[in-house]
Short mmCIF file of C-alpha atoms in Angstrom, two decimals:
data_model
loop_
_atom_site.label_atom_id
_atom_site.label_comp_id
_atom_site.label_asym_id
_atom_site.label_seq_id
_atom_site.Cartn_x
_atom_site.Cartn_y
_atom_site.Cartn_z
CA MET A 187 -48.87 56.04 -20.81
CA GLU A 188 -50.26 52.58 -20.02
CA VAL A 189 -48.36 50.98 -22.92
CA SER A 190 -44.96 52.45 -21.89
CA PHE A 191 -45.53 51.24 -18.28
CA ASN A 192 -46.06 47.68 -19.55
CA TRP A 193 -42.86 47.78 -21.56
CA ILE A 194 -40.78 48.89 -18.59
CA TYR A 195 -42.38 46.14 -16.53
CA VAL A 196 -41.61 43.54 -19.19
CA LEU A 197 -38.02 44.80 -19.54
CA ILE A 198 -37.36 44.63 -15.78
CA ALA A 199 -38.93 41.20 -15.46
CA GLY A 200 -37.01 39.98 -18.51
CA ALA A 201 -33.72 41.33 -17.13
CA VAL A 202 -34.37 39.64 -13.76
CA ILE A 203 -35.16 36.33 -15.46
CA LEU A 204 -32.10 36.66 -17.69
CA LEU A 205 -29.87 37.43 -14.71
CA PHE A 206 -31.30 34.47 -12.87
CA PHE A 207 -30.32 32.12 -15.71
CA VAL A 208 -26.94 33.77 -16.23
CA GLY A 209 -26.29 33.21 -12.51
CA ILE A 210 -27.25 29.54 -12.76
CA VAL A 211 -25.03 29.03 -15.82
CA ALA A 212 -22.04 30.76 -14.17
CA LYS A 213 -22.48 28.71 -10.99
CA GLN A 214 -22.80 25.48 -12.99
CA LYS A 215 -19.67 26.36 -14.96
CA ILE A 216 -17.63 26.73 -11.75
CA VAL A 217 -19.09 23.53 -10.31
CA SER A 218 -18.39 21.48 -13.44
CA GLU A 219 -14.85 22.85 -13.77
CA ASP A 220 -14.22 21.92 -10.14
CA SER A 221 -15.63 18.45 -10.54
CA LEU A 222 -13.72 17.93 -13.79
CA GLY A 223 -10.54 18.92 -11.98
CA GLN A 224 -11.31 16.50 -9.15
CA GLU A 225 -12.12 13.77 -11.66
CA VAL A 226 -8.83 14.35 -13.47
CA LEU A 227 -6.85 14.12 -10.23
CA ARG A 228 -8.77 11.03 -9.14
CA THR A 229 -7.96 9.41 -12.48
CA MET A 230 -4.30 10.27 -11.98
CA GLY A 231 -4.46 8.78 -8.48
CA THR A 232 -5.84 5.51 -9.88
CA ILE A 233 -3.15 5.48 -12.56
CA PHE A 234 -0.44 6.00 -9.95
CA THR A 235 -1.77 3.25 -7.65
CA GLY A 236 -1.86 0.83 -10.57
CA ALA A 237 1.65 1.83 -11.59
CA GLU A 238 2.95 1.53 -8.02
CA VAL A 239 1.94 -2.09 -7.66
CA SER A 240 3.05 -3.21 -11.13
CA GLU A 241 6.63 -3.52 -10.01
CA LYS A 242 9.40 -2.99 -12.55
CA THR A 243 6.82 -2.29 -15.23
CA LYS A 244 6.72 0.73 -17.46
CA ASN A 245 3.27 1.95 -18.42
CA LEU A 246 2.47 4.33 -21.21
CA ILE A 247 -0.87 5.89 -20.36
CA ASN A 248 -2.93 7.72 -22.91
CA THR A 249 -3.99 11.05 -21.45
CA GLU A 250 -5.12 12.77 -24.66
CA GLY A 251 -8.19 14.01 -22.80
CA LEU A 252 -6.00 15.79 -20.27
CA ILE A 253 -3.68 17.45 -22.78
CA ASP A 254 -4.93 20.94 -21.87
CA TYR A 255 -4.00 20.46 -18.22
CA THR A 256 -0.59 21.08 -16.72
CA PHE A 257 0.14 18.82 -13.79
CA TYR A 258 2.60 19.94 -11.18
CA PHE A 259 4.51 17.73 -8.74
CA ARG A 260 6.01 19.06 -5.54
CA CYS A 261 7.71 17.52 -2.53
CA GLU A 262 8.96 19.37 0.54
CA ASN A 263 9.85 18.20 4.03
CA GLY A 264 8.73 14.64 3.42
CA LEU A 265 5.31 15.61 2.08
CA GLY A 266 4.56 15.45 -1.61
CA GLU A 267 1.63 16.68 -3.63
CA TYR A 268 0.47 16.89 -7.21
CA GLY A 269 -2.26 18.90 -8.77
CA LEU A 270 -3.46 20.99 -11.66
CA GLN A 271 -1.46 24.13 -12.34
CA GLY A 272 -3.42 27.33 -11.81
CA ARG A 273 -6.25 25.63 -9.92
CA GLY A 274 -6.63 25.02 -6.23
CA GLN A 275 -7.11 21.28 -6.54
CA LYS A 276 -4.33 18.99 -5.36
CA ILE A 277 -3.73 15.53 -3.95
CA ASP A 278 -1.34 14.96 -1.07
CA LEU A 279 1.28 12.27 -1.44
CA PRO A 280 2.63 11.63 2.04
CA ILE A 281 3.70 8.04 1.32
CA THR A 282 4.62 7.32 -2.30
CA PRO A 283 8.09 8.57 -3.30
CA LEU A 284 7.34 10.12 -6.68
CA PHE A 285 10.18 11.20 -8.97
CA SER A 286 9.14 13.42 -11.83
CA PRO A 287 9.74 16.70 -13.61
CA ARG A 288 8.20 19.71 -11.84
CA GLU A 289 5.53 19.98 -14.51
CA VAL A 290 4.03 17.68 -17.08
CA LYS A 291 1.73 18.66 -19.93
CA THR A 292 1.16 15.78 -22.26
CA GLY A 293 -1.12 13.37 -24.06
CA GLN A 294 0.92 10.36 -22.93
CA ILE A 295 2.21 9.83 -19.41
CA LEU A 296 4.94 7.34 -18.63
CA THR A 297 5.09 5.62 -15.27
CA TRP A 298 7.73 3.26 -13.99
CA SER A 299 7.73 1.54 -10.63
CA LEU A 300 10.94 0.24 -9.09
CA PRO A 301 11.29 -1.63 -5.80
CA TYR A 302 13.74 -0.01 -3.43
CA LYS A 303 15.68 -2.37 -1.17
CA LEU A 304 17.88 -1.59 1.83
CA PRO A 305 18.60 -4.58 2.00
CA PHE A 306 15.00 -5.87 2.20
CA LYS A 307 12.25 -4.30 0.14
CA VAL A 308 11.19 -0.98 1.64
CA ILE A 309 8.86 0.68 -0.85
CA ASP A 310 8.17 1.04 -4.56
CA LEU A 311 9.59 4.19 -6.11
CA LEU A 312 7.31 5.72 -8.71
CA ILE A 313 8.84 7.51 -11.67
CA VAL A 314 6.45 9.71 -13.64
CA SER A 315 7.36 11.40 -16.88
CA SER A 316 5.86 12.16 -20.24
CA ILE A 317 6.51 11.25 -23.82
CA ASN A 318 7.25 14.93 -24.57
CA THR A 319 9.99 15.17 -21.93
CA LYS A 320 13.21 14.58 -23.82
CA TYR A 321 16.16 12.95 -22.04
CA TYR A 322 19.69 13.20 -23.44
CA LEU A 323 22.14 10.69 -22.03
CA LEU A 324 25.85 11.49 -21.78
CA GLY A 325 28.48 8.99 -20.72
CA GLU A 326 29.92 5.58 -21.48
CA GLY A 327 30.47 2.45 -19.45
CA ASN A 328 28.27 -0.01 -17.61
CA LEU A 329 26.11 2.53 -15.86
CA ALA A 330 25.18 4.27 -19.13
CA ARG A 331 24.51 0.94 -20.87
CA THR A 332 22.40 -0.35 -17.98
CA PHE A 333 20.43 2.88 -17.86
CA MET A 334 19.92 2.96 -21.63
CA ASP A 335 18.55 -0.61 -21.57
CA SER A 336 16.40 -0.25 -18.50
CA ALA A 337 14.90 3.12 -19.46
CA ALA A 338 13.85 1.96 -22.94
CA GLY A 339 10.44 3.40 -23.73
CA PHE A 340 11.25 6.86 -22.43
CA ASN A 341 12.00 9.67 -24.87
CA LEU A 342 15.70 9.01 -24.41
CA GLU A 343 18.60 9.66 -26.78
CA LYS A 344 22.24 8.82 -26.28
CA ILE A 345 24.58 11.65 -27.31
CA ASP A 346 28.37 11.73 -27.47
CA ASN A 347 28.89 15.21 -26.15
CA ILE A 348 26.86 18.20 -25.04
CA ASN A 349 28.20 20.42 -27.84
CA GLN A 350 26.76 18.39 -30.69
CA PRO A 351 23.71 19.94 -32.44
CA LEU A 352 20.57 19.05 -30.53
CA ASP A 353 17.04 19.62 -31.73
CA VAL A 354 14.38 19.65 -29.03
CA GLY A 355 11.55 19.52 -31.59
CA ASN A 356 8.08 19.84 -30.07
CA ASN A 357 9.10 18.56 -26.68
CA PHE A 358 7.74 20.30 -23.61
CA GLN A 359 11.02 20.12 -21.69
CA VAL A 360 14.49 18.58 -21.81
CA ARG A 361 16.73 16.89 -19.25
CA VAL A 362 20.42 16.09 -19.79
CA ILE A 363 21.64 13.07 -17.82
CA ASP A 364 25.39 13.29 -17.49
CA LEU A 365 26.75 9.98 -16.23
CA SER A 366 30.32 10.91 -17.20
CA GLY A 367 30.27 13.48 -14.41
CA ASN A 368 32.19 16.18 -16.26
CA GLN A 369 30.30 17.47 -19.29
CA ILE A 370 27.89 19.81 -17.53
CA GLN A 371 29.68 22.58 -15.66
CA GLU A 372 28.45 25.60 -13.72
CA GLY A 373 28.47 28.73 -15.91
CA GLU A 374 28.94 26.87 -19.21
CA ALA A 375 26.60 27.78 -22.05
CA VAL A 376 23.62 25.50 -22.64
CA PRO A 377 23.40 23.96 -26.13
CA PRO A 378 21.99 26.43 -28.69
CA GLY A 379 19.13 24.04 -29.43
CA PHE A 380 17.79 24.56 -25.85
CA ARG A 381 17.55 28.35 -26.08
CA ASN A 382 13.95 28.54 -27.19
CA LEU A 383 12.75 26.77 -24.07
CA ASP A 384 11.93 28.50 -20.78
CA PRO A 385 14.70 28.24 -18.14
CA ASP A 386 12.67 25.89 -15.94
CA LYS A 387 12.13 23.56 -18.90
CA VAL A 388 15.86 22.87 -19.34
CA SER A 389 17.57 20.87 -16.64
CA ALA A 390 20.50 18.53 -16.13
CA VAL A 391 21.57 15.95 -13.59
CA VAL A 392 25.20 14.98 -13.14
CA PHE A 393 26.13 11.71 -11.48
CA PHE A 394 29.56 11.31 -9.89
CA GLN A 395 31.33 9.31 -7.21
CA GLU A 396 33.50 10.32 -4.27
CA GLY A 397 35.07 7.17 -2.91
CA ASP A 398 32.20 4.77 -2.23
CA LEU A 399 29.73 7.59 -2.17
CA GLN A 400 27.42 8.14 -5.15
CA LEU A 401 26.18 11.70 -5.60
CA VAL A 402 23.99 13.67 -7.96
CA GLN A 403 24.05 17.39 -8.71
CA TYR A 404 21.14 19.12 -10.42
CA TYR A 405 21.40 22.06 -12.81
CA GLU A 406 18.96 24.36 -14.54
CA LYS A 407 19.30 26.87 -17.35
CA ASP A 408 19.53 30.48 -16.12
CA LYS A 409 18.43 33.67 -17.90
CA GLU A 410 21.88 34.07 -19.47
CA GLU A 411 21.49 30.66 -21.16
CA ARG A 412 24.08 29.06 -18.88
CA TRP A 413 24.00 26.06 -16.57
CA HIS A 414 23.29 27.02 -13.00
CA LYS A 415 23.63 24.67 -10.00
CA LEU A 416 20.47 23.88 -8.02
CA GLY A 417 21.53 23.40 -4.41
CA SER A 418 24.32 21.09 -3.25
CA PRO A 419 25.08 17.55 -4.40
CA VAL A 420 22.84 14.90 -2.86
CA ALA A 421 24.29 11.61 -1.63
CA LEU A 422 22.34 8.56 -2.75
CA LEU A 423 21.44 5.59 -0.62
CA ALA A 424 22.03 3.37 -3.63
CA PHE A 425 22.43 -0.09 -2.18
CA ASN A 426 22.49 -2.10 -5.40
CA GLY A 427 25.17 -0.14 -7.26
CA GLU A 428 24.37 0.88 -10.82
CA LYS A 429 21.14 -1.11 -10.89
CA ASP A 430 19.80 0.57 -7.81
CA ALA A 431 16.24 1.86 -8.00
CA LEU A 432 17.11 5.07 -6.18
CA LEU A 433 19.95 5.88 -8.55
CA THR A 434 17.62 5.44 -11.54
CA ALA A 435 14.88 7.45 -9.85
CA ALA A 436 17.32 10.27 -8.97
CA LEU A 437 18.04 10.75 -12.69
CA PHE A 438 14.34 11.49 -13.23
CA ALA A 439 13.87 13.68 -10.13
CA ALA A 440 13.18 17.36 -10.75
CA ASP A 441 15.84 18.57 -8.32
CA GLY A 442 17.73 17.84 -5.12
CA MET A 443 14.84 19.01 -2.97
CA GLN A 444 12.49 16.44 -4.50
CA LEU A 445 15.12 13.74 -4.08
CA GLN A 446 15.79 14.60 -0.41
CA CYS A 447 12.09 14.79 0.28
CA ASN A 448 11.53 11.34 -1.21
CA LEU A 449 14.48 10.00 0.78
CA GLN A 450 12.70 11.21 3.91
CA LYS A 451 9.60 9.27 2.87
CA ILE A 452 11.68 6.15 2.24
CA LEU A 453 13.43 6.32 5.59
CA ARG A 454 10.19 6.92 7.41
CA ARG A 455 8.74 3.74 5.90
CA LEU A 456 11.99 1.94 6.66
CA SER A 457 11.69 2.82 10.34
CA TYR A 458 8.19 1.27 10.49
CA LEU A 459 9.39 -1.82 8.67
CA GLN A 460 12.27 -2.13 11.09
CA GLU A 461 9.80 -2.36 13.97
CA ILE A 462 8.09 -5.22 12.15
CA TYR A 463 11.36 -7.00 11.43
CA GLN A 464 12.41 -6.45 15.05
CA TYR A 465 9.35 -8.46 16.10
CA LYS A 466 10.16 -11.13 13.52
CA LEU A 467 13.75 -11.27 14.76
CA GLU A 468 12.58 -11.83 18.33
CA GLU A 469 10.16 -14.55 17.21
CA LEU A 470 12.86 -16.25 15.17
CA GLU A 471 15.28 -15.99 18.08
CA ARG A 472 12.93 -18.09 20.19
CA TYR A 473 12.59 -20.50 17.29
CA SER A 474 16.35 -20.67 16.65
CA LEU A 475 17.06 -21.84 20.22
CA GLY A 476 15.97 -25.31 19.19
CA LEU A 477 18.17 -25.32 16.09
CA ASN A 478 21.71 -26.53 15.45
CA LEU A 479 24.84 -24.63 16.49
CA ASP A 480 25.66 -23.35 12.98
CA CYS A 481 22.23 -21.88 12.76
CA ARG A 482 22.43 -20.20 16.14
CA ASN A 483 25.86 -18.72 15.35
CA ALA A 484 24.62 -17.39 12.03
CA PHE A 485 21.58 -16.00 13.77
CA ASN A 486 23.66 -14.23 16.44
CA ALA A 487 25.82 -12.62 13.75
CA LEU A 488 22.67 -11.39 12.02
CA LYS A 489 21.35 -10.01 15.28
CA ASN A 490 24.52 -7.95 15.80
CA SER A 491 24.37 -6.54 12.27
CA TRP A 492 20.70 -5.78 12.78
CA ASP A 493 21.39 -3.68 15.90
CA ILE A 494 24.06 -1.62 14.12
CA TYR A 495 21.82 -1.24 11.08
CA ARG A 496 18.99 0.15 13.21
CA VAL A 497 21.21 2.69 14.92
CA ASP A 498 22.64 3.84 11.57
CA SER A 499 19.24 4.24 10.00
CA VAL A 500 18.06 6.40 12.91
CA SER A 501 21.13 8.66 12.46
CA CYS A 502 20.45 8.96 8.73
CA GLN A 503 16.78 9.69 9.25
CA THR A 504 17.53 12.38 11.85
CA TYR A 505 20.08 13.97 9.54
CA LEU A 506 17.66 14.11 6.62
CA ALA A 507 14.88 15.53 8.76
CA ASN A 508 17.17 18.38 9.85
CA ILE A 509 19.20 18.72 6.68
CA LEU A 510 18.85 22.48 6.45
CA THR A 511 20.28 23.07 9.92
CA ALA A 512 22.50 19.99 10.25
CA ARG A 513 26.14 20.83 10.98
CA ILE A 514 27.40 17.25 11.01
CA SER A 515 28.64 15.27 8.02
CA ASN A 516 26.13 13.04 6.27
CA PRO A 517 25.90 9.78 8.26
CA CYS A 518 23.74 8.05 5.61
CA PRO A 519 26.60 6.32 3.74
CA THR A 520 27.33 4.36 6.96
CA LEU A 521 23.83 2.95 6.67
CA LEU A 522 24.81 1.44 3.32
CA PHE A 523 27.68 -0.44 4.97
CA SER A 524 25.53 -1.78 7.77
CA ALA A 525 22.83 -2.76 5.26
CA ARG A 526 25.43 -4.71 3.29
CA ASN A 527 26.52 -6.49 6.48
CA LEU A 528 22.92 -7.33 7.25
CA GLN A 529 22.46 -8.68 3.73
CA ARG A 530 25.60 -10.82 4.09
CA ASP A 531 24.45 -12.25 7.42
CA ASN A 532 20.98 -12.94 6.11
CA LYS A 533 22.52 -14.85 3.18
CA ASN A 534 24.76 -16.78 5.59
CA LEU A 535 21.74 -17.70 7.63
CA GLN A 536 20.00 -19.04 4.52
CA GLN A 537 23.08 -21.06 3.59
CA ALA A 538 23.98 -22.29 7.07
CA GLY A 539 21.61 -25.24 6.94
CA ASN A 540 18.16 -25.59 8.36
CA CYS A 541 17.83 -21.96 9.34
CA VAL A 542 15.16 -19.42 8.61
CA ALA A 543 16.26 -16.06 7.25
CA LEU A 544 15.01 -12.74 8.55
CA TYR A 545 13.79 -11.49 5.18
CA MET B 288 -63.25 49.51 -21.13
CA LYS B 289 -59.63 50.27 -22.05
CA ASN B 290 -58.65 49.95 -18.35
CA LYS B 291 -60.33 46.58 -18.06
CA LYS B 292 -58.50 45.30 -21.15
CA ALA B 293 -55.17 46.46 -19.74
CA GLN B 294 -55.93 44.79 -16.41
CA LEU B 295 -56.76 41.58 -18.24
CA HIS B 296 -53.42 41.74 -20.10
CA MET B 297 -51.64 42.36 -16.84
CA THR B 298 -53.28 39.35 -15.17
CA GLU B 299 -52.43 37.25 -18.21
CA THR B 300 -48.78 38.30 -18.05
CA ILE B 301 -48.61 37.58 -14.32
CA ALA B 302 -50.20 34.17 -14.90
CA VAL B 303 -47.70 33.38 -17.68
CA ILE B 304 -44.76 34.41 -15.48
CA PHE B 305 -46.21 32.44 -12.57
CA ILE B 306 -46.54 29.30 -14.69
CA PHE B 307 -43.09 29.92 -16.12
CA PHE B 308 -41.59 30.05 -12.62
CA ILE B 309 -43.56 26.99 -11.59
CA LEU B 310 -41.98 25.17 -14.55
CA VAL B 311 -38.54 26.50 -13.58
CA VAL B 312 -39.06 25.25 -10.00
CA PHE B 313 -40.15 21.86 -11.34
CA GLY B 314 -37.07 21.78 -13.53
CA MET B 315 -34.84 22.62 -10.58
CA ILE B 316 -36.42 19.96 -8.38
CA PHE B 317 -36.00 17.42 -11.15
CA TYR B 318 -32.38 18.49 -11.69
CA ALA B 319 -31.66 18.34 -7.95
CA GLN B 320 -33.10 14.81 -7.79
CA TYR B 321 -31.02 13.78 -10.78
CA GLN B 322 -27.91 15.29 -9.20
CA LYS B 323 -28.64 13.42 -5.97
CA VAL B 324 -28.83 10.09 -7.82
CA ALA B 325 -25.75 10.92 -9.91
CA PHE B 326 -23.86 11.88 -6.74
CA LYS B 327 -24.79 8.59 -5.09
CA GLU B 328 -23.67 6.65 -8.16
CA LYS B 329 -20.42 8.58 -8.22
CA GLN B 330 -19.86 7.81 -4.53
CA GLU B 331 -20.39 4.11 -5.23
CA GLU B 332 -17.98 4.25 -8.14
CA ILE B 333 -15.34 5.98 -5.99
CA LEU B 334 -15.86 3.41 -3.25
CA SER B 335 -15.37 0.51 -5.69
CA THR B 336 -12.19 2.10 -7.05
CA ARG B 337 -10.94 2.60 -3.51
CA ALA B 338 -11.69 -1.04 -2.67
CA VAL B 339 -9.60 -2.22 -5.61
CA GLN B 340 -6.79 0.23 -4.79
CA THR B 341 -6.73 -0.80 -1.13
CA THR B 342 -6.68 -4.51 -2.01
CA LEU B 343 -3.79 -4.01 -4.42
CA ARG B 344 -1.88 -1.96 -1.88
CA ALA B 345 -2.43 -4.54 0.86
CA LEU B 346 -1.29 -7.44 -1.31
CA TYR B 347 1.96 -5.77 -2.30
CA LEU B 348 2.69 -4.18 1.05
CA SER B 349 6.31 -4.61 2.18
CA GLU B 350 4.98 -5.00 5.71
CA LEU B 351 3.15 -8.21 4.74
CA ILE B 352 4.80 -9.82 1.72
CA CYS B 353 6.67 -13.13 1.93
CA SER B 354 10.21 -12.09 1.06
CA GLN B 355 12.78 -14.66 -0.07
CA GLY B 356 16.14 -13.03 0.54
CA GLU B 357 17.37 -11.42 -2.66
CA ALA B 358 14.85 -13.27 -4.84
CA GLU B 359 11.46 -11.93 -5.87
CA PRO B 360 8.84 -12.10 -3.11
CA GLU B 361 6.20 -14.84 -3.33
CA ASP B 362 2.98 -13.83 -5.05
CA ASN B 363 -0.24 -13.65 -3.03
CA CYS B 364 1.53 -14.70 0.12
CA ILE B 365 1.44 -13.12 3.56
CA ASP B 366 4.13 -13.62 6.17
CA LEU B 367 2.24 -14.51 9.35
CA ILE B 368 4.96 -13.35 11.75
CA LYS B 369 5.01 -9.95 10.06
CA ALA B 370 1.21 -9.87 10.03
CA GLU B 371 1.17 -10.32 13.81
CA ALA B 372 3.49 -7.34 14.24
CA VAL B 373 1.64 -5.26 11.69
CA GLN B 374 -1.48 -5.02 13.86
CA ALA B 375 0.37 -2.97 16.47
CA ILE B 376 2.38 -0.93 13.95
CA PHE B 377 -0.68 0.03 11.90
CA GLN B 378 -2.40 1.13 15.08
CA LYS B 379 0.63 3.05 16.36
CA TYR B 380 1.10 5.05 13.15
CA LEU B 381 -2.50 5.03 12.04
CA SER B 382 -3.37 8.70 11.91
CA ASN B 383 -0.14 10.07 10.52
CA TYR B 384 0.73 7.35 8.06
CA TYR B 385 -1.32 4.23 7.40
CA PHE B 386 -4.62 6.11 7.22
CA HIS B 387 -3.26 7.79 4.07
CA LEU B 388 -2.74 4.32 2.62
CA PHE B 389 -6.01 2.60 3.52
CA GLY B 390 -8.42 5.34 4.61
CA TYR B 391 -11.60 4.32 6.36
CA GLY B 392 -11.73 0.55 6.19
CA ARG B 393 -10.79 -2.77 7.65
CA LEU B 394 -8.26 -5.40 6.61
CA THR B 395 -8.85 -8.85 8.04
CA LEU B 396 -6.76 -11.93 7.48
CA HIS B 397 -8.73 -15.18 7.64
CA GLU B 398 -6.99 -18.50 7.89
CA VAL B 399 -9.24 -21.31 6.66
CA TYR B 400 -6.84 -24.28 6.56
CA PRO B 401 -5.47 -26.03 8.61
CA GLN B 402 -7.12 -23.96 11.34
CA GLU B 403 -9.80 -21.32 11.29
CA LYS B 404 -8.43 -18.06 12.61
CA GLU B 405 -9.00 -14.37 12.11
CA LEU B 406 -6.58 -11.49 12.47
CA VAL B 407 -7.68 -7.87 12.11
CA LEU B 408 -4.71 -6.06 10.61
CA TYR B 409 -6.15 -2.58 10.21
CA GLU B 410 -9.33 -0.88 11.24
CA LYS B 411 -10.51 2.70 11.03
CA ARG B 412 -14.20 3.45 11.23
CA ARG B 413 -16.23 6.61 10.96
CA VAL B 414 -18.81 7.39 13.61
CA GLU B 415 -21.37 6.37 11.06
CA ASN B 416 -20.36 4.43 7.97
CA LEU B 417 -22.70 5.16 5.09
CA ALA B 418 -21.74 2.27 2.85
CA ASN B 419 -19.08 -0.33 2.49
CA GLU B 420 -17.51 -2.39 -0.25
CA SER B 421 -15.77 -5.70 0.36
CA THR B 422 -13.13 -7.52 -1.68
CA PHE B 423 -11.66 -10.97 -1.02
CA MET B 424 -8.26 -12.23 -2.11
CA MET B 425 -7.09 -15.81 -1.64
CA VAL B 426 -3.64 -15.88 -0.07
CA SER B 427 -1.15 -18.39 1.27
CA LEU B 428 0.04 -17.71 4.79
CA ARG B 429 3.67 -18.48 5.53
CA ASP B 430 4.79 -19.13 9.09
CA ASP B 431 8.57 -19.46 9.36
CA ARG B 432 8.31 -20.62 12.97
CA LEU B 433 6.72 -23.84 11.80
CA SER B 434 9.26 -24.47 9.03
CA VAL B 435 10.55 -27.99 8.66
CA GLY B 436 14.21 -27.61 7.74
CA THR B 437 14.37 -25.08 4.92
CA GLU B 438 10.85 -25.95 3.77
CA PRO B 439 8.50 -23.19 4.80
CA SER B 440 5.16 -24.02 6.33
CA TYR B 441 2.03 -22.65 4.70
CA ALA B 442 -1.55 -22.21 5.70
CA TYR B 443 -4.30 -20.98 3.40
CA GLY B 444 -6.83 -18.27 3.78
CA TYR B 445 -8.06 -15.01 2.39
CA LEU B 446 -7.59 -11.33 2.92
CA LEU B 447 -10.83 -9.45 3.37
CA VAL B 448 -10.62 -5.79 2.47
CA GLU B 449 -13.58 -3.62 3.46
CA VAL B 450 -13.65 0.05 2.63
CA TYR B 451 -16.10 2.48 4.20
CA SER B 452 -17.46 5.59 2.55
#
């Protein structure tokens, strides 16, 4: 009787001790997974900051240690975020315009920072992609050549037409960049080589022009293996033509929503910069009073362009902020004209003699 | 006799378990202390990274850089007229914008030649700052108001970036 009592006692005590340690291990597991997640995101943050400031530089970052993680990138209503898929951890990106696929799962991340000017430098656009995101380029001409040269280093292949045999290999996702503007059509079948990939891993962007306006339309594969339009075409504020940073970035953006959202971020920053340049303009106006007539004339012309430019940028910003309910036509292209006038007058001021330019 | 032996075994077992738990408690205290030190080290590491990030951001900030029309902006140069305006703009949009860029910290522009001047560009403090990390960057300071002809006028100084934990 005594012996059996001792055994029960030992069993209960042992079970309690075991449970105690199991509890500690489980708790530690959650804590270390959380802190690993945070560490991973912090590392990504550092990578992005470094990439942001190394203007016009492409960086290939080894992320072999993060290969099991899927990063997601999201941007809505001017507020971006990125994080680890399936976990609660995320980092807000309210400032940096980040153009990337919706998801990235890779051992090598590619970052590319491009300065966006309208007409002065506003912000650096950050393009994030991966070595296992395959880009197929369609189209001829200057734009295609410029893009092919500038995007060297990305997993990019020039193809003659969308119907040629394409092998996606081990790539995580594919993106077709159609600069000809007519090879990807709504309802057309996607290339047979893309059929093994999930619908959200096959996308296309088509670039086309309407008058002076440059637009992009995004597509995704649907369940019937056909191209399906994602939203409406988005007008670009591409100030520098085919070499414009925004045009390049738009070709890497996941969809129109990400592009619009980043445009909102850009215009927000632009409005703050305009307040700074307004102060500089007023300071230079006082300074220009003592200058020669040519200088003062050039300065007055610049001042007029500046006023129009400010009004146009407010209209564009308001439109983008209310894009879902806006019933007016897009006023943003007008901003491009006034920015060009401002650029011209700033150049004239530089060339007019002993004058100081605004930017 | 048998009862006494059993009682002795029982006391022994209780003593062993007691010592075992004492050891476990010691282990936990030791682990907690280690975690505390590791946490502090991690905080310092994060603060240093933030200091570097903030300095880089400040140096390449469109709000401060010396632009040159369509050409590349000048390296390590701050436009003094813009810097004067920046003070008010950073303050005006502090909570909903610039705080996301610089966090808790202070950016101060020091002119050392030809005059000695100081300009606080950004400041956001906590009620109680636990630690801070400072970084200095030598910069040229361009003032277009003092330009002689097309030759810009430069002063020299440094940008002091302090980040608070």
